[in-house]
CSV table of C-alpha atoms in Angstrom, one decimal:
chain,number,residue,atom,x,y,z
A,1,MET,CA,-36.0,-147.6,111.6
A,2,TYR,CA,-35.9,-148.3,107.9
A,3,PHE,CA,-36.4,-151.9,106.7
A,4,VAL,CA,-36.2,-153.1,103.1
A,5,ASP,CA,-39.4,-155.1,103.6
A,6,ASP,CA,-41.2,-157.1,106.2
A,7,HIS,CA,-38.7,-160.0,105.9
A,8,HIS,CA,-35.9,-157.6,106.9
A,9,ALA,CA,-37.8,-156.6,110.0
A,10,VAL,CA,-38.5,-160.2,111.0
A,11,ASN,CA,-34.9,-161.3,110.3
A,12,TYR,CA,-33.7,-158.4,112.5
A,13,LYS,CA,-35.9,-159.7,115.4
A,14,LEU,CA,-34.5,-163.2,114.8
A,15,THR,CA,-30.9,-162.0,114.9
A,16,GLN,CA,-31.6,-159.9,118.1
A,17,LEU,CA,-32.8,-163.1,119.7
A,18,GLN,CA,-29.6,-164.9,118.8
A,19,TRP,CA,-27.4,-162.1,120.0
A,20,GLU,CA,-29.2,-160.5,122.9
A,21,PHE,CA,-26.5,-157.8,123.1
A,22,ALA,CA,-28.1,-156.2,120.0
A,23,SER,CA,-30.9,-154.8,122.2
A,24,TYR,CA,-28.5,-152.4,123.9
A,25,ASP,CA,-25.1,-152.6,122.1
A,26,PRO,CA,-25.0,-150.5,118.9
A,27,GLU,CA,-22.1,-152.5,117.6
A,28,TYR,CA,-24.2,-155.7,117.7
A,29,ALA,CA,-27.3,-153.9,116.6
A,30,ALA,CA,-25.7,-152.5,113.4
A,31,ALA,CA,-24.2,-155.9,112.6
A,32,CYS,CA,-27.6,-157.7,113.2
A,33,TYR,CA,-29.4,-155.1,111.1
A,34,ILE,CA,-27.1,-155.7,108.1
A,35,LEU,CA,-27.1,-159.5,108.5
A,36,ALA,CA,-30.9,-159.3,108.5
A,37,VAL,CA,-31.1,-157.7,105.0
A,38,PRO,CA,-32.9,-160.4,103.0
A,39,MET,CA,-30.2,-160.8,100.2
A,40,VAL,CA,-27.7,-161.6,103.0
A,41,PHE,CA,-29.9,-163.4,105.5
A,42,GLU,CA,-31.2,-165.9,103.0
A,43,LYS,CA,-27.6,-167.0,102.2
A,44,ILE,CA,-26.6,-167.2,105.9
A,45,VAL,CA,-29.6,-168.4,107.8
A,46,HIS,CA,-28.8,-172.1,107.5
A,47,ASP,CA,-25.5,-171.6,109.3
A,48,LEU,CA,-26.6,-168.9,111.8
A,49,ASP,CA,-26.4,-171.2,114.8
A,50,THR,CA,-22.7,-171.8,114.1
A,51,HIS,CA,-21.8,-168.1,114.3
A,52,GLU,CA,-20.5,-166.7,117.5
A,53,SER,CA,-21.1,-163.1,116.3
A,54,PRO,CA,-23.3,-161.4,113.7
A,55,VAL,CA,-20.2,-160.6,111.6
A,56,ASP,CA,-18.7,-164.2,111.5
A,57,TRP,CA,-20.3,-164.8,108.0
A,58,ILE,CA,-18.4,-161.9,106.4
A,59,ILE,CA,-15.2,-162.8,108.3
A,60,ASN,CA,-15.4,-166.3,107.0
A,61,TRP,CA,-16.1,-165.1,103.5
A,62,GLU,CA,-13.2,-162.7,103.5
A,63,GLU,CA,-10.9,-165.4,104.8
A,64,GLY,CA,-12.1,-167.8,102.0
A,65,ASP,CA,-13.6,-170.2,104.6
A,66,SER,CA,-17.2,-170.1,103.3
A,67,ALA,CA,-19.1,-171.2,100.2
A,68,TYR,CA,-21.7,-168.4,100.4
A,69,ASP,CA,-22.7,-167.2,97.0
A,70,LEU,CA,-22.9,-163.5,97.7
A,71,CYS,CA,-23.5,-160.7,95.2
A,72,SER,CA,-21.3,-157.6,95.3
A,73,SER,CA,-23.9,-155.6,97.2
A,74,ALA,CA,-24.1,-158.3,100.0
A,75,ILE,CA,-20.3,-158.4,100.2
A,76,GLN,CA,-20.1,-154.6,100.5
A,77,LEU,CA,-22.8,-154.6,103.2
A,78,GLY,CA,-20.8,-157.3,105.0
A,79,ARG,CA,-17.7,-155.2,104.8
A,80,LEU,CA,-19.7,-152.3,106.2
A,81,ALA,CA,-20.9,-154.5,109.0
A,82,LEU,CA,-17.3,-155.5,109.7
A,83,HIS,CA,-16.1,-151.9,109.5
A,84,LEU,CA,-18.8,-150.7,112.0
A,85,TRP,CA,-17.9,-153.7,114.2
A,86,ASN,CA,-14.1,-153.2,114.5
A,87,GLY,CA,-13.0,-150.5,112.0
A,88,SER,CA,-11.8,-153.1,109.4
A,89,GLU,CA,-9.5,-151.4,106.9
A,90,SER,CA,-10.8,-153.5,103.9
A,91,PHE,CA,-13.9,-151.3,103.7
A,92,HIS,CA,-14.2,-148.5,101.2
A,93,LEU,CA,-17.4,-146.4,101.5
A,94,LEU,CA,-17.5,-145.3,97.9
A,95,GLN,CA,-17.1,-148.8,96.7
A,96,CYS,CA,-19.9,-149.8,99.0
A,97,LEU,CA,-22.2,-147.0,97.8
A,98,GLU,CA,-21.5,-147.7,94.2
A,99,SER,CA,-22.6,-151.4,94.6
A,100,MET,CA,-25.9,-150.5,96.3
A,101,GLN,CA,-29.1,-150.6,94.3
A,102,GLY,CA,-32.2,-148.5,95.2
A,103,HIS,CA,-33.4,-149.2,98.7
A,104,HIS,CA,-30.1,-150.7,99.9
A,105,TYR,CA,-28.6,-147.2,100.0
A,106,ASP,CA,-31.0,-146.5,102.8
A,107,VAL,CA,-29.8,-149.7,104.6
A,108,VAL,CA,-26.3,-148.2,104.6
A,109,LYS,CA,-27.5,-144.9,106.2
A,110,THR,CA,-29.6,-146.7,108.7
A,111,ALA,CA,-26.8,-149.1,109.7
A,112,MET,CA,-24.6,-146.1,110.4
A,113,ASP,CA,-27.3,-144.4,112.5
A,114,VAL,CA,-27.8,-147.7,114.5
A,115,ARG,CA,-24.0,-148.0,115.1
A,116,MET,CA,-23.9,-144.4,116.3
A,117,GLY,CA,-26.7,-145.2,118.8
A,118,ARG,CA,-29.2,-142.9,117.1
A,119,LEU,CA,-31.7,-145.8,116.3
A,120,ARG,CA,-32.7,-148.9,118.1
């Protein structure tokens, strides 16, 4: 499984502890994997205990109910997480890929593999 850095791997373990479904449910695993990306996780970690699911942060952001200061790549990763979660129509793959820089492109590919149950 690809991780941006060691923090990403540790963050992923932390999210799996919060949402134990992530150990066997690819929907949860993909959402936790994306949430664990350091540029996302560092903005969300302080509110993590208030979230019922690993996509609540992007749902809240999309609805305008959060003050998270997210860059465009983080927003696109969040939309990818939401799309892999429930098929959200607000996601556009090309917009997502265009916003990715360097190693975050590999995050997109890995998240899709996790969601398809190819990686755990």
